JSON list of C-alpha atoms and ligand atoms in Angstrom, two decimals:
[
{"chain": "A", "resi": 1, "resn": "UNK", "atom": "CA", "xyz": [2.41, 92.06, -85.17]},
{"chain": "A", "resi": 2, "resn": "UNK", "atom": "CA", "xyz": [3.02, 95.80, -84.71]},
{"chain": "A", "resi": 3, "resn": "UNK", "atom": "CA", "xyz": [2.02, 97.97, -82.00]},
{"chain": "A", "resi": 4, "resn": "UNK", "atom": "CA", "xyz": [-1.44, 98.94, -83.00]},
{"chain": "A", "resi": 5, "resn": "UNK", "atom": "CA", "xyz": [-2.46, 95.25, -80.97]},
{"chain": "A", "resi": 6, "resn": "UNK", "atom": "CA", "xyz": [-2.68, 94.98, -77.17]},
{"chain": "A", "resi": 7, "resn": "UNK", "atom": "CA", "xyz": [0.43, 94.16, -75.88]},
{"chain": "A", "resi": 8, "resn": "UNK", "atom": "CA", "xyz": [-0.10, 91.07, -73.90]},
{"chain": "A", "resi": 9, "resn": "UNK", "atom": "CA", "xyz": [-1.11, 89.78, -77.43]},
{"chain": "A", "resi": 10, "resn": "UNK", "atom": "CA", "xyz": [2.22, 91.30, -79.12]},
{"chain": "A", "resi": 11, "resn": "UNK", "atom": "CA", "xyz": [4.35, 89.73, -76.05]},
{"chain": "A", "resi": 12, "resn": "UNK", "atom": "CA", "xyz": [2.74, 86.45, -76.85]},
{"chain": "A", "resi": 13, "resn": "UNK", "atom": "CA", "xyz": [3.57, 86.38, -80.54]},
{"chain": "A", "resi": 14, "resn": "UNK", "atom": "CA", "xyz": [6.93, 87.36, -79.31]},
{"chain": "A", "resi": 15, "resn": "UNK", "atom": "CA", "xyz": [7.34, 84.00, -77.20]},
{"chain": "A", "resi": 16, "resn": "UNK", "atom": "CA", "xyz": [5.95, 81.81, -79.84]},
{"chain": "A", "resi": 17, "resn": "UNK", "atom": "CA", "xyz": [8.22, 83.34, -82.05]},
{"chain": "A", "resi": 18, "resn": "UNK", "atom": "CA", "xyz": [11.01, 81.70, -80.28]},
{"chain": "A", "resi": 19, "resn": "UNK", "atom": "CA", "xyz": [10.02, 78.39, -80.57]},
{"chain": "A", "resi": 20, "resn": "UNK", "atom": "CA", "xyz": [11.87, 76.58, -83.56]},
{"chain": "A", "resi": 21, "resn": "UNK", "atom": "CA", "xyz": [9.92, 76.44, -86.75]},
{"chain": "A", "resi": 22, "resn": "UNK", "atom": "CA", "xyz": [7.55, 79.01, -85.76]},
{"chain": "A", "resi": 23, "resn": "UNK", "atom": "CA", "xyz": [8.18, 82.03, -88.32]},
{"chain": "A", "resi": 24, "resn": "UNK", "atom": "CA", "xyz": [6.68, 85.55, -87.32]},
{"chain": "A", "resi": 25, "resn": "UNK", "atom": "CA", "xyz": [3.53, 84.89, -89.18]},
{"chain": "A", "resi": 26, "resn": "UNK", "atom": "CA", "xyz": [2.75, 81.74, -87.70]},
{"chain": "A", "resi": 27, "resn": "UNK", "atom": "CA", "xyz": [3.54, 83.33, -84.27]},
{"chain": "A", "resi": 28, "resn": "UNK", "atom": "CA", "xyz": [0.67, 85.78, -85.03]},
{"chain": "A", "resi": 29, "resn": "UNK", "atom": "CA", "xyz": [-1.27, 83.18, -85.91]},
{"chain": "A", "resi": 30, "resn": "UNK", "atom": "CA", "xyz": [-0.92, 81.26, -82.85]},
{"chain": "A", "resi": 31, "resn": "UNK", "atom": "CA", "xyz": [-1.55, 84.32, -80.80]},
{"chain": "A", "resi": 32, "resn": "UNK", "atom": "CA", "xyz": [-4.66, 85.01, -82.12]},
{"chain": "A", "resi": 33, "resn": "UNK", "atom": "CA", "xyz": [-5.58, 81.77, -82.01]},
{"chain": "A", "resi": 34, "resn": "UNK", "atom": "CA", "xyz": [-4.94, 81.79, -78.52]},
{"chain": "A", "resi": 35, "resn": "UNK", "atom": "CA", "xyz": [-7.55, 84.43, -77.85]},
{"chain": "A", "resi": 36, "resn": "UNK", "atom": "CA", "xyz": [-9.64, 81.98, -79.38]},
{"chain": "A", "resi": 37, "resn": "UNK", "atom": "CA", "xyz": [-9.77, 79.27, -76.95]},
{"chain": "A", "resi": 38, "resn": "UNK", "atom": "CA", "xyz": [-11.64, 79.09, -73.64]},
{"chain": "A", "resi": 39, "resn": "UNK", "atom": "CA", "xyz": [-10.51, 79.90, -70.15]},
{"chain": "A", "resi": 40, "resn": "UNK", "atom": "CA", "xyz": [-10.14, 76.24, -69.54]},
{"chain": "A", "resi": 41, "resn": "UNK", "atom": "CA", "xyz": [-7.94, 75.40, -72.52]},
{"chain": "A", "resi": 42, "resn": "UNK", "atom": "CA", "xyz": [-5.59, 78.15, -71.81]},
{"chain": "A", "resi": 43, "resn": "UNK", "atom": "CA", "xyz": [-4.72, 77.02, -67.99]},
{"chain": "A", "resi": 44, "resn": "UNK", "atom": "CA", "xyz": [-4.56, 73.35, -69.62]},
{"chain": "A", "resi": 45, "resn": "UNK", "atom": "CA", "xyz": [-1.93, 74.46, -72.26]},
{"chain": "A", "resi": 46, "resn": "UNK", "atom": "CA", "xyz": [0.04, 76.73, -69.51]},
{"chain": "A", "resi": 47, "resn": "UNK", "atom": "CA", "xyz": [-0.10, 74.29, -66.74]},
{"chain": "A", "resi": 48, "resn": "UNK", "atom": "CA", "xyz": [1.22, 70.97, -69.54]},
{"chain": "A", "resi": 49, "resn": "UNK", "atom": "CA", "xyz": [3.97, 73.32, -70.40]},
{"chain": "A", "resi": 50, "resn": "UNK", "atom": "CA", "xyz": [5.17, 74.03, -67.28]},
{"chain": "A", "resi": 51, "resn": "UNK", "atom": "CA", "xyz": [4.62, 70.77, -65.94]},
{"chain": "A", "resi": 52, "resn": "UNK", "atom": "CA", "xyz": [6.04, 69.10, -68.77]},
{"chain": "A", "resi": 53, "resn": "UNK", "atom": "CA", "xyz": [9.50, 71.49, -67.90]},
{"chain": "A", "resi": 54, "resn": "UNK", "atom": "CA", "xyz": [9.34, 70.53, -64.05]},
{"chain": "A", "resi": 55, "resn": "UNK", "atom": "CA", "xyz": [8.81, 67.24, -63.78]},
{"chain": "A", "resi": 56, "resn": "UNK", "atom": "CA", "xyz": [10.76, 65.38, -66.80]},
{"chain": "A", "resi": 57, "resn": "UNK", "atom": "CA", "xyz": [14.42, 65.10, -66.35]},
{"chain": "A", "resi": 58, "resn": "UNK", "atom": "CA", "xyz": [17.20, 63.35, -67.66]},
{"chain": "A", "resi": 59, "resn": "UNK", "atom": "CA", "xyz": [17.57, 59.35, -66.39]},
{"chain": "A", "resi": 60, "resn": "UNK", "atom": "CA", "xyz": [20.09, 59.12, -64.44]},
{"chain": "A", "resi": 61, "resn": "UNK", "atom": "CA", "xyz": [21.86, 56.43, -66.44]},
{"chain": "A", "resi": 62, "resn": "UNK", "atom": "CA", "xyz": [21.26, 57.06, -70.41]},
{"chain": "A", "resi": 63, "resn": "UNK", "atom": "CA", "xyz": [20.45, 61.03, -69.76]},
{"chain": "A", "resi": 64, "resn": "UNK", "atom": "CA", "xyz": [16.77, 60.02, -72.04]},
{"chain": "A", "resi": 65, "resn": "UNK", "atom": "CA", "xyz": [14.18, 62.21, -70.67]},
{"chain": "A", "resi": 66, "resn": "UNK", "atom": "CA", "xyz": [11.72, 60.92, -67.83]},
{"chain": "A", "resi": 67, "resn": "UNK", "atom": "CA", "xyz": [9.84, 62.16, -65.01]},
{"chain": "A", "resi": 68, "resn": "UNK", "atom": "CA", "xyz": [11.35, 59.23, -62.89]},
{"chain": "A", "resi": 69, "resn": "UNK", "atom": "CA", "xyz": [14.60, 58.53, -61.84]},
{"chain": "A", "resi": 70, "resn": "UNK", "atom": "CA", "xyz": [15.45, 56.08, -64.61]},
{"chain": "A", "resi": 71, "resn": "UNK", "atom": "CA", "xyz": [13.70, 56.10, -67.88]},
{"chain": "A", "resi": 72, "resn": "UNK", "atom": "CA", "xyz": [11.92, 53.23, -68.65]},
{"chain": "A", "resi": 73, "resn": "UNK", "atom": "CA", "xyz": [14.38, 51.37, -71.48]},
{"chain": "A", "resi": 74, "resn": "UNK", "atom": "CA", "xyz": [16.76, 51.52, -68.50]},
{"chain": "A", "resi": 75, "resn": "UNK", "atom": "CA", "xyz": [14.60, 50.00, -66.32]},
{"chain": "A", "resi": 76, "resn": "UNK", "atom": "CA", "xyz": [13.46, 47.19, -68.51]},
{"chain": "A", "resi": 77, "resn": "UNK", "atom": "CA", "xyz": [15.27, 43.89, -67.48]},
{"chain": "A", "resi": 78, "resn": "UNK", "atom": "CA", "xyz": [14.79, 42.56, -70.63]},
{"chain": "A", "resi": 79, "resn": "UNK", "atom": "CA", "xyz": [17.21, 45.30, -72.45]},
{"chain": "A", "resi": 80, "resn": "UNK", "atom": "CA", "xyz": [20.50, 44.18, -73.37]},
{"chain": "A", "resi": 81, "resn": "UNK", "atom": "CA", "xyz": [22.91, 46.33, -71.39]},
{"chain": "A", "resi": 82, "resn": "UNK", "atom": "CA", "xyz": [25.91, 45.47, -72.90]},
{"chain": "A", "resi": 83, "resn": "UNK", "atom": "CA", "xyz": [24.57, 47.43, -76.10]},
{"chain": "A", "resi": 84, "resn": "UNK", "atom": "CA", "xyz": [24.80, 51.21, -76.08]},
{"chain": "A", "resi": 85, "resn": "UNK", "atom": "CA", "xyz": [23.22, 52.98, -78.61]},
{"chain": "A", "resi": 86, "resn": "UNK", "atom": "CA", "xyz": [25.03, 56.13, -78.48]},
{"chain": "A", "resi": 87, "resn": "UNK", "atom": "CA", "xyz": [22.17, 59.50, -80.15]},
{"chain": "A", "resi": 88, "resn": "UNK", "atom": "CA", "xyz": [22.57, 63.19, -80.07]},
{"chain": "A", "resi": 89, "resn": "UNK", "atom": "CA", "xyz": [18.77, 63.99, -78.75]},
{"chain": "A", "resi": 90, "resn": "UNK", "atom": "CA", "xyz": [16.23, 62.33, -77.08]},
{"chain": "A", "resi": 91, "resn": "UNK", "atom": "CA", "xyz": [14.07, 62.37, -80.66]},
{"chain": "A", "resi": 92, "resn": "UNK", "atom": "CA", "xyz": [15.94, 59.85, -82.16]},
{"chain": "A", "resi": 93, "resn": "UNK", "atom": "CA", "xyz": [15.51, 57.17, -79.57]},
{"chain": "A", "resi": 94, "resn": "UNK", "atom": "CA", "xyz": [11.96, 56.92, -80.34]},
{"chain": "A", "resi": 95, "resn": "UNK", "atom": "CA", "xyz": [13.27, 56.84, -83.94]},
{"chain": "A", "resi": 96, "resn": "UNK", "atom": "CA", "xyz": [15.07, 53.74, -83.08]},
{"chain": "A", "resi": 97, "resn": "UNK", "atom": "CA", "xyz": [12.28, 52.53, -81.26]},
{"chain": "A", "resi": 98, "resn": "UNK", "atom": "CA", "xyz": [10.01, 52.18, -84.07]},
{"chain": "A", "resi": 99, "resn": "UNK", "atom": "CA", "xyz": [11.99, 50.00, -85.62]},
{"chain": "A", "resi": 100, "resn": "UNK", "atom": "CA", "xyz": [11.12, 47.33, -82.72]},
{"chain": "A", "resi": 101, "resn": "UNK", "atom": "CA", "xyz": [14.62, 45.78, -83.52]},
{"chain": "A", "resi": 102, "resn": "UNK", "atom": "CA", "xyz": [17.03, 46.91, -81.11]},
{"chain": "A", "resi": 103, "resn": "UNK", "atom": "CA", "xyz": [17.41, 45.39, -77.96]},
{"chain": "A", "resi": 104, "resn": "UNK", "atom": "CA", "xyz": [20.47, 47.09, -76.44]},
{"chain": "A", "resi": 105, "resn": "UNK", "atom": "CA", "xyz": [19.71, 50.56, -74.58]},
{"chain": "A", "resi": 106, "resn": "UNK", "atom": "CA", "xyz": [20.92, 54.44, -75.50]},
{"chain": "A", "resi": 107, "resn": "UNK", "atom": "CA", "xyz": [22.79, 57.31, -74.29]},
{"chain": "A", "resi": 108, "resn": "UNK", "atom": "CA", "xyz": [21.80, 61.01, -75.24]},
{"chain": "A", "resi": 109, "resn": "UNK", "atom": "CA", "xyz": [24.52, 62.98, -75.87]},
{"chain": "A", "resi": 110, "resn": "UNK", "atom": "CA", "xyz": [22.42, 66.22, -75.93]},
{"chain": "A", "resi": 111, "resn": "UNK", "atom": "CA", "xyz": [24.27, 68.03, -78.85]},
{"chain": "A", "resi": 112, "resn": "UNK", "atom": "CA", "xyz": [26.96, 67.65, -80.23]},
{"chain": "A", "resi": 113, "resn": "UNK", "atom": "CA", "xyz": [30.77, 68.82, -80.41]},
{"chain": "A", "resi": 114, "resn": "UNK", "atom": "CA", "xyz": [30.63, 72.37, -82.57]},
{"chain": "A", "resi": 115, "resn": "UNK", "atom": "CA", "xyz": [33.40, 74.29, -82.02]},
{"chain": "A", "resi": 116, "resn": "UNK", "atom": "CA", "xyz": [31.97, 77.08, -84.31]},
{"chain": "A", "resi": 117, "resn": "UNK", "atom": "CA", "xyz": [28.82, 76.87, -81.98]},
{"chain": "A", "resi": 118, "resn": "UNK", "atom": "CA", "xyz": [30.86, 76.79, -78.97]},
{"chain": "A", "resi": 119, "resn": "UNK", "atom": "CA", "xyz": [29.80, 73.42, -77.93]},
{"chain": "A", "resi": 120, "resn": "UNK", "atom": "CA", "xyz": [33.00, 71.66, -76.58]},
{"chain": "A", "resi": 121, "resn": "UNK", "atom": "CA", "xyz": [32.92, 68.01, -75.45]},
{"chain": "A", "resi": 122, "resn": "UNK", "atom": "CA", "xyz": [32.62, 69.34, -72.11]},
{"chain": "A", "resi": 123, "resn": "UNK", "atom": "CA", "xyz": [28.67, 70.90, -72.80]},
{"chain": "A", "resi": 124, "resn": "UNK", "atom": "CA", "xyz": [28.09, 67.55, -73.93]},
{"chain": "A", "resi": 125, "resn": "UNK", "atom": "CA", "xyz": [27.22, 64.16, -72.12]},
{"chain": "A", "resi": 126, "resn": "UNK", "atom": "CA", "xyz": [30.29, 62.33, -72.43]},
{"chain": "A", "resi": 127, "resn": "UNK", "atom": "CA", "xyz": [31.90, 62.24, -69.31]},
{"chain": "A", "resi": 128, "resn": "UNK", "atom": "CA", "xyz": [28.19, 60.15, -68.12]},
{"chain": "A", "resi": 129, "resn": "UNK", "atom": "CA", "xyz": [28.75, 57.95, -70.80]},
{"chain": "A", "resi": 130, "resn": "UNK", "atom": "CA", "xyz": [32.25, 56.91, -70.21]},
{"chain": "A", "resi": 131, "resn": "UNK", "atom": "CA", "xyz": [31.27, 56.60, -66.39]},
{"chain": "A", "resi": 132, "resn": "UNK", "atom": "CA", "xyz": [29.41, 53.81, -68.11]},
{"chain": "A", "resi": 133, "resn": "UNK", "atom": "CA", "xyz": [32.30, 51.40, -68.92]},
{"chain": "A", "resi": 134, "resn": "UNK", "atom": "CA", "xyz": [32.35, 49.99, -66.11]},
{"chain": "A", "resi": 135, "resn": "UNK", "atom": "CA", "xyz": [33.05, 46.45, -67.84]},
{"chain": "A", "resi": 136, "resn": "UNK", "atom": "CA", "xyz": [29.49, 44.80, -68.63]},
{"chain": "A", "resi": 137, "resn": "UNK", "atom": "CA", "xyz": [29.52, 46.93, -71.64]},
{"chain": "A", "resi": 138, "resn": "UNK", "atom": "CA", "xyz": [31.06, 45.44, -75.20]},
{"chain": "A", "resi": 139, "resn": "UNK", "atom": "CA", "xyz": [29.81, 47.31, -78.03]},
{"chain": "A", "resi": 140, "resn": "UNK", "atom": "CA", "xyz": [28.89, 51.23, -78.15]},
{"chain": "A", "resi": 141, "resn": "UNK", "atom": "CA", "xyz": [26.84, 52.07, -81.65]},
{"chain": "A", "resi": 142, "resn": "UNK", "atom": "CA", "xyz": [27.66, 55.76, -82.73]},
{"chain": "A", "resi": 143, "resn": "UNK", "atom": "CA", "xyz": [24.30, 56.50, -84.29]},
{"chain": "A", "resi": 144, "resn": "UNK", "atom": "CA", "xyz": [25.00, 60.35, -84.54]},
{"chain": "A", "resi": 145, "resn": "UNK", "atom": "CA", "xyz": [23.37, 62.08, -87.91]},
{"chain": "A", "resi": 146, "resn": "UNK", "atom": "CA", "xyz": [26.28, 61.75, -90.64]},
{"chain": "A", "resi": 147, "resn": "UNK", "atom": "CA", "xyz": [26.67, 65.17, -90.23]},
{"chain": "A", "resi": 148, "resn": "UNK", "atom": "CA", "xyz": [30.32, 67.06, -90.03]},
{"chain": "A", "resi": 149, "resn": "UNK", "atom": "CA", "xyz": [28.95, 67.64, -86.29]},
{"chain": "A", "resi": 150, "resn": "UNK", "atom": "CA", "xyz": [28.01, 63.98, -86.20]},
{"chain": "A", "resi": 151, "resn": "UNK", "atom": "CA", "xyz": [31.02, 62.81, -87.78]},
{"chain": "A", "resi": 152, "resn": "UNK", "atom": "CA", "xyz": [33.54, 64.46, -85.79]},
{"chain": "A", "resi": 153, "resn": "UNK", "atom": "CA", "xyz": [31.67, 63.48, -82.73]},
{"chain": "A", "resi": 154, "resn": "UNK", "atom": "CA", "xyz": [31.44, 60.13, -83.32]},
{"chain": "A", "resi": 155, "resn": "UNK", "atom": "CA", "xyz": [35.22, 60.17, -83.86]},
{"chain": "A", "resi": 156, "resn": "UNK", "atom": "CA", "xyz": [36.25, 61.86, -80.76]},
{"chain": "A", "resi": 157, "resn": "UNK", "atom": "CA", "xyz": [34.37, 59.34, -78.58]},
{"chain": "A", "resi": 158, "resn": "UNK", "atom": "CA", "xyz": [35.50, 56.12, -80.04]},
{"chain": "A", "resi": 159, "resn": "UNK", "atom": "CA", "xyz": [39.11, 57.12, -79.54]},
{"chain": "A", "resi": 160, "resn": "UNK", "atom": "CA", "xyz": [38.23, 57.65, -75.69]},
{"chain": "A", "resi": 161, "resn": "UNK", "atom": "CA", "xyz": [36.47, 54.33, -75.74]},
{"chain": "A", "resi": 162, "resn": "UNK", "atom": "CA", "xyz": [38.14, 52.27, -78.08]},
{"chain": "A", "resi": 163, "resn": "UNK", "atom": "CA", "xyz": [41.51, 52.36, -75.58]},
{"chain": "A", "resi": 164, "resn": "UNK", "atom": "CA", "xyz": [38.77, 50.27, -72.67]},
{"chain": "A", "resi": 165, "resn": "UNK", "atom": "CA", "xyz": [38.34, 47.80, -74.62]},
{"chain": "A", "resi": 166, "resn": "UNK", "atom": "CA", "xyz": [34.87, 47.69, -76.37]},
{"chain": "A", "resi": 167, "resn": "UNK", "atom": "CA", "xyz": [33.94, 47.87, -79.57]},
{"chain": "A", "resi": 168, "resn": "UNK", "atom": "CA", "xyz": [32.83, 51.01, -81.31]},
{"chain": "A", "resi": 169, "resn": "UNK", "atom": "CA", "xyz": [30.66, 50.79, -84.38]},
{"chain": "A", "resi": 170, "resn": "UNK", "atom": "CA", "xyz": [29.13, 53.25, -86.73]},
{"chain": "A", "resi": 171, "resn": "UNK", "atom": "CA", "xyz": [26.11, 53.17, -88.14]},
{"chain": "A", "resi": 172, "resn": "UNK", "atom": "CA", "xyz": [25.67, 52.26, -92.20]},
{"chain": "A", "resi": 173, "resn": "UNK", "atom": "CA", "xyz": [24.23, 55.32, -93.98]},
{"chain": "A", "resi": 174, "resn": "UNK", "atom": "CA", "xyz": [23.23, 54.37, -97.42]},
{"chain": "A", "resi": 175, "resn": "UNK", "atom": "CA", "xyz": [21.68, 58.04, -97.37]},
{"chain": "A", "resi": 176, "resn": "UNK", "atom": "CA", "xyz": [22.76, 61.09, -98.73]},
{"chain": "A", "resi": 177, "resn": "UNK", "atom": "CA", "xyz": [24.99, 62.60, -95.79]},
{"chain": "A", "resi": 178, "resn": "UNK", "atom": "CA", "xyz": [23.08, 65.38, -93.32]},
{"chain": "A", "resi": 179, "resn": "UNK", "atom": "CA", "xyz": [20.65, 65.20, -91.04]},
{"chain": "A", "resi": 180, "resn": "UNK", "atom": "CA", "xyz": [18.27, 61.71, -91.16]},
{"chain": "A", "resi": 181, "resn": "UNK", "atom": "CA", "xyz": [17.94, 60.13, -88.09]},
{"chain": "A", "resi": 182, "resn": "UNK", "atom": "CA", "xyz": [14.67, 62.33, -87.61]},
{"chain": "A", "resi": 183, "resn": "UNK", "atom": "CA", "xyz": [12.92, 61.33, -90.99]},
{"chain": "A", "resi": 184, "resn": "UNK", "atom": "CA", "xyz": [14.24, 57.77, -91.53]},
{"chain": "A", "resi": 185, "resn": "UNK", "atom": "CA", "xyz": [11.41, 54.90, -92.08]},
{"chain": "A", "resi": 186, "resn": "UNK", "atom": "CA", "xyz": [11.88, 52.32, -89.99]},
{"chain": "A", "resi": 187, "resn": "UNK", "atom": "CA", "xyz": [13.48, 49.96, -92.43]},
{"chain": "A", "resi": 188, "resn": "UNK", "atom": "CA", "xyz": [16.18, 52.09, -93.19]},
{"chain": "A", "resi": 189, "resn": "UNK", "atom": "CA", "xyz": [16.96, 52.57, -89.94]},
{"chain": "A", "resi": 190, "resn": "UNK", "atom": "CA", "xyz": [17.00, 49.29, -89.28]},
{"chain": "A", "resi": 191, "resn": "UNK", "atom": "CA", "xyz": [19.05, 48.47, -92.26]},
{"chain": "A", "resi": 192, "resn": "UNK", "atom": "CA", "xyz": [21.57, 51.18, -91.24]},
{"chain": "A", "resi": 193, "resn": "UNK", "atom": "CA", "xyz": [21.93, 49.91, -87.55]},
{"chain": "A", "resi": 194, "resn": "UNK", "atom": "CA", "xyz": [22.18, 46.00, -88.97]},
{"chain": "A", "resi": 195, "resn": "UNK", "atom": "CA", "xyz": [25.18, 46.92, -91.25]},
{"chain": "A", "resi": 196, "resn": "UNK", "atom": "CA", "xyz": [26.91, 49.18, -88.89]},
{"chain": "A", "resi": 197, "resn": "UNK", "atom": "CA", "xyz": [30.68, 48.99, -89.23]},
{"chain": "A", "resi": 198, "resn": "UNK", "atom": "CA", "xyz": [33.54, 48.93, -86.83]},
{"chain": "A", "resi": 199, "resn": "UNK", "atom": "CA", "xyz": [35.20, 52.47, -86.49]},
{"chain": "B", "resi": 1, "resn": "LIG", "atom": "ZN1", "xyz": [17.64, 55.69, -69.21]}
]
């Protein structure tokens, strides 16, 4: 978009721009498509956006988003506590959840550890998860994409759990390494959590 448009339009290709995924065409597009819609849709789309940022959160046990104060796997009695299902983004627990299989619960890392990124275990939510231990818990299921990132995550926090105690297990990707979690069927998935190994 150059500067022969109105500006409020250019500043709004501008922001959609930012959003991942969205090239600079597709930005246009979505600007102009904007101008398209009715009063009433636009205050709709503004006001689910920035309610959407203000009132979801992260649970205060598993760090999965939710607008109360624990998401509701955590609050589920029937969940199997002593299960952690250990993701990088809140995505991929509703990946697991389609498979309708696992019964344990999840903790969302939110990243992962990228030195060339600058994201030290520190950015991450590790030191919540290892607050976690607190005993009831015997098995924590690294189910971080077998990425070099995902790798070298998982390894870094089975050697801080390993020493309490519980088991640490890895899940079995019969996959071509990189990013999967996202774009898994459920079988697979399913497969790979079922065959996960000891690490
Ligand atoms: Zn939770």
């Amino acid at each position: 978009m150059d500067n022969s448009n109105a500006l409020p339009l250019v500043l709004l290709a501008e922001q959609f721009a930012k959003l991942p995924g969205i090239g600079r065409k597709s930005a246009e597009r979505l600007a102009y498509h904007v101008m398209s819609m009715s009063d009433k849709q636009v205050h709709e789309f503004a006001e689910a956006l920035v309610n959407a940022h203000t009132k979801v959160h992260t649970c205060a046990i598993c760090q999965n988003l939710t607008e109360n104060e624990l998401c509701y796997i955590c609050s589920d009695p029937a969940r199997d506590k002593s299960t952690i299902c250990v993701v990088e983004t809140p995505k991929d627990i509703s990946a697991f959840e389609r498979t309708r299989e696992y019964k344990g619960v999840y903790h969302v890392l939110h990243g992962l550890i990228s030195p060339i990124d600058n994201v030290t275990p520190d950015k991450l939510k590790i030191k919540e998860l290892l607050a976690r231990m607190n005993g009831d818990v015997s098995e924590v299921i690294m189910a971080t994409n077998p990425t070099v990132e995902g790798e070298a995550t998982a390894m870094y926090i089975s050697k801080l759990i390993k020493p309490l105690g519980v088991k640490v297990t890895r899940l079995a990707f019969g996959l071509p390494v990189g990013g999967i979690l996202e774009y898994a069927d459920e079988i697979t998935l399913y497969k790979a959590l079922e065959n996960r190994n000891e690490i």
